[in-house]
XYZ file of C-alpha atoms in Angstrom:
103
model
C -45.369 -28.477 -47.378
C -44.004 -24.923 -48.471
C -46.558 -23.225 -46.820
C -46.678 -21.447 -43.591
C -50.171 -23.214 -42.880
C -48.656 -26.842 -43.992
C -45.504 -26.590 -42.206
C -47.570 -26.022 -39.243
C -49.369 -28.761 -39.614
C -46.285 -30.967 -40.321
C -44.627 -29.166 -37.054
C -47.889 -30.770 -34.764
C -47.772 -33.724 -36.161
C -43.849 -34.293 -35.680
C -44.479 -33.697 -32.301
C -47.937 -35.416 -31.525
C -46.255 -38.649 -33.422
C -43.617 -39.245 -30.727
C -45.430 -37.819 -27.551
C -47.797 -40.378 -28.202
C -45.403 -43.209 -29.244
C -43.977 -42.625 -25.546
C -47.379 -42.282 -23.885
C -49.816 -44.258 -25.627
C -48.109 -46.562 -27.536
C -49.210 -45.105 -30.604
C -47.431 -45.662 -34.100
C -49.010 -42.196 -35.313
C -50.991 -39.896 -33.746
C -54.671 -40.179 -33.662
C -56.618 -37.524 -35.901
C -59.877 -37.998 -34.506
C -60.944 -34.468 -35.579
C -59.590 -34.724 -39.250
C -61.682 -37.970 -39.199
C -64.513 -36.302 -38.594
C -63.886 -32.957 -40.892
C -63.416 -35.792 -44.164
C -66.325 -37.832 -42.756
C -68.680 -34.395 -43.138
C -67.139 -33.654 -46.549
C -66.588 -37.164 -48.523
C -68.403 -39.721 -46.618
C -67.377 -42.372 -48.816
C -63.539 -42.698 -46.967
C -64.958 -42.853 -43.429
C -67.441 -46.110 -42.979
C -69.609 -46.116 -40.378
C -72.280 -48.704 -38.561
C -74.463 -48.011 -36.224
C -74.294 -47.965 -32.508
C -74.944 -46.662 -29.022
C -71.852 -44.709 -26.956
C -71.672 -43.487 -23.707
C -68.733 -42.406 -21.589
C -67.917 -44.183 -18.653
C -68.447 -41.476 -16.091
C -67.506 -43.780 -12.363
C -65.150 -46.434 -13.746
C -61.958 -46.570 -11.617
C -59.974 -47.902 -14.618
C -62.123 -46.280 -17.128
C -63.541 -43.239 -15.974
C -63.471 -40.822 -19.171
C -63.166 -43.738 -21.859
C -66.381 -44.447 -24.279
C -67.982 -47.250 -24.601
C -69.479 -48.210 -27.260
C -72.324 -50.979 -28.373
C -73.210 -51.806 -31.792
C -75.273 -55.088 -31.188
C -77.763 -53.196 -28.723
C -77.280 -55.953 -26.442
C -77.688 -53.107 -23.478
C -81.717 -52.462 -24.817
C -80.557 -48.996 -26.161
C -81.287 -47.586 -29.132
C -78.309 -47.856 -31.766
C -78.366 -43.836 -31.896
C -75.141 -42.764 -33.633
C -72.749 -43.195 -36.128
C -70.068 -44.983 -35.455
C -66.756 -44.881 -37.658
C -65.745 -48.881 -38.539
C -63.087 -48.204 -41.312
C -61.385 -45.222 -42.798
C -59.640 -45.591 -46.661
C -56.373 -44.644 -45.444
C -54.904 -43.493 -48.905
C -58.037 -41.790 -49.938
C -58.251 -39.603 -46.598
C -54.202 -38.487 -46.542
C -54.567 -37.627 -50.150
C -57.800 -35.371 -49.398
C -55.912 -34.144 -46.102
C -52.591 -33.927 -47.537
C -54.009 -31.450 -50.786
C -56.124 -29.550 -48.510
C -52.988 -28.546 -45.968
C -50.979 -28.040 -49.369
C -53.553 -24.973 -50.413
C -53.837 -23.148 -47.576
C -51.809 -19.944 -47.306
């Protein structure tokens, strides 16, 4: 990127991308936190639905997972915002110009 702020992004996510390739299974890292940040700013790129999530707290398998409803078929109230879709060239474009003016 040119910048000491967007090489250091570009650094994390060289190394996220391939830790979680041979963890997860993952073809690219997940930015759930990015997600978020363009979510608060342009909600437009991030679509969202209702729904209800809780995190599985005594699972064996899935202790620490979310799970999440979004036909309140468990009688609870659909009581978040849940993201459905993301415009994928929209968000790296947003992401990719803010990294380029930082410092």
């Amino acid at each position: 990127m040119g910048t000491r702020a967007g090489d250091f992004v570009v650094d994390m996510l060289d190394f996220f991308g391939p830790a979680y390739l041979a963890k997860q299974g993952f073809a690219s890292p997940p930015v759930h936190d990015v997600c978020a940040l363009v979510r608060a700013v342009v909600p437009e790129i991030v679509a969202v639905r209702p729904g209800h999530v809780d995190v599985e707290l005594h699972g064996q398998h899935t202790r620490g997972m979310t799970v999440t409803d979004l036909r309140g078929r468990q009688g609870r109230d659909l009581d978040h915002l849940v993201a459905t879709e993301l415009d994928v060239p929209r968000f790296w474009d947003l992401v990719t110009g803010a990294v380029a003016r930082l410092p």
